[in-house]
Tab-separated table of C-alpha atoms in Angstrom:
chain	number	residue	atom	x	y	z
A	1	MET	CA	4.697	-12.966	9.589
A	2	ARG	CA	7.878	-11.481	6.595
A	3	ASP	CA	8.707	-7.949	6.943
A	4	TYR	CA	8.612	-6.979	2.858
A	5	GLU	CA	10.616	-4.820	1.803
A	6	VAL	CA	8.975	-2.465	-1.420
A	7	THR	CA	10.880	0.350	-3.050
A	8	MET	CA	9.075	1.992	-5.221
A	9	GLU	CA	10.040	1.185	-8.396
A	10	ASP	CA	7.946	-2.270	-7.462
A	11	LEU	CA	5.406	0.004	-6.431
A	12	SER	CA	4.863	1.722	-10.065
A	13	TYR	CA	5.548	-1.517	-11.634
A	14	GLU	CA	2.104	-3.213	-9.429
A	15	LEU	CA	0.231	0.397	-10.370
A	16	GLU	CA	0.743	-0.188	-13.652
A	17	MET	CA	-0.559	-3.644	-14.276
A	18	MET	CA	-3.966	-2.340	-12.335
A	19	LEU	CA	-4.459	0.169	-14.582
A	20	GLU	CA	-3.697	-1.994	-17.417
A	21	ALA	CA	-6.463	-4.854	-15.708
A	22	LEU	CA	-9.428	-1.435	-15.129
A	23	LEU	CA	-8.527	-0.576	-18.363
A	24	LEU	CA	-8.885	-3.590	-20.400
A	25	SER	CA	-11.967	-4.364	-18.285
A	26	ALA	CA	-13.698	-1.415	-19.327
A	27	GLY	CA	-13.177	-2.350	-22.258
A	28	VAL	CA	-9.954	-0.771	-23.896
A	29	LYS	CA	-9.098	-2.529	-26.581
A	30	LYS	CA	-5.991	-4.767	-25.923
A	31	ASP	CA	-3.546	-2.548	-29.173
A	32	CYS	CA	-5.030	1.322	-27.518
A	33	LEU	CA	-4.264	-0.265	-24.041
A	34	GLN	CA	-0.812	2.336	-23.664
A	35	LYS	CA	-3.562	5.351	-24.952
A	36	ALA	CA	-5.231	5.398	-22.378
A	37	CYS	CA	-3.168	5.096	-20.149
A	38	ASP	CA	-1.850	7.456	-21.165
A	39	LEU	CA	-4.971	10.190	-21.375
A	40	TYR	CA	-6.176	8.257	-17.647
A	41	VAL	CA	-3.616	9.692	-16.899
A	42	GLU	CA	-3.109	13.112	-18.680
A	43	ASN	CA	-6.539	13.595	-17.421
A	44	ILE	CA	-7.284	11.878	-13.231
A	45	ASP	CA	-6.690	15.290	-11.937
A	46	ASP	CA	-9.273	17.443	-13.844
A	47	VAL	CA	-11.811	14.675	-13.846
A	48	LEU	CA	-11.333	13.921	-10.417
A	49	GLU	CA	-11.479	17.319	-9.385
A	50	ASN	CA	-15.304	18.227	-10.868
A	51	ALA	CA	-16.248	14.302	-9.834
A	52	LYS	CA	-18.942	13.697	-7.056
A	53	SER	CA	-17.464	10.828	-6.028
A	54	GLN	CA	-14.318	10.151	-4.726
A	55	GLY	CA	-11.761	6.807	-4.045
A	56	ALA	CA	-12.770	3.546	-6.358
A	57	GLU	CA	-15.686	5.499	-7.868
A	58	GLY	CA	-14.116	8.032	-8.406
A	59	ILE	CA	-11.894	6.011	-10.064
A	60	LEU	CA	-14.304	4.451	-11.726
A	61	GLU	CA	-15.364	8.738	-13.080
A	62	VAL	CA	-12.714	9.210	-14.966
A	63	VAL	CA	-12.987	5.026	-16.748
A	64	GLU	CA	-16.298	7.234	-17.704
A	65	PHE	CA	-15.335	10.224	-18.766
A	66	LEU	CA	-12.616	7.836	-20.805
A	67	LYS	CA	-15.765	6.231	-22.480
A	68	LYS	CA	-17.294	9.253	-23.019
A	69	ASN	CA	-14.553	11.165	-25.217
A	70	TYR	CA	-12.205	8.587	-26.467
A	71	LYS	CA	-14.634	6.229	-27.841
A	72	GLU	CA	-12.342	5.106	-30.582
A	73	LEU	CA	-9.864	2.994	-28.152
A	74	PHE	CA	-12.553	0.517	-25.846
A	75	SER	CA	-14.653	-2.701	-28.063
């Protein structure tokens, strides 16, 4: 088994790519992707504080929040 040294920069990059993929698969327009990512980060704490779900389902609640409140970002 290999030992992997993962840096914070590497993890940040991977998380950013995963967030972009999540938002694209949810229907965010490519030209709105950066704005959607920024809004996701800005709103995640407030949405999760009031969320009924946790974990992956909580993350999906944040996406639903964006769909409801920022319709112009979605196809």
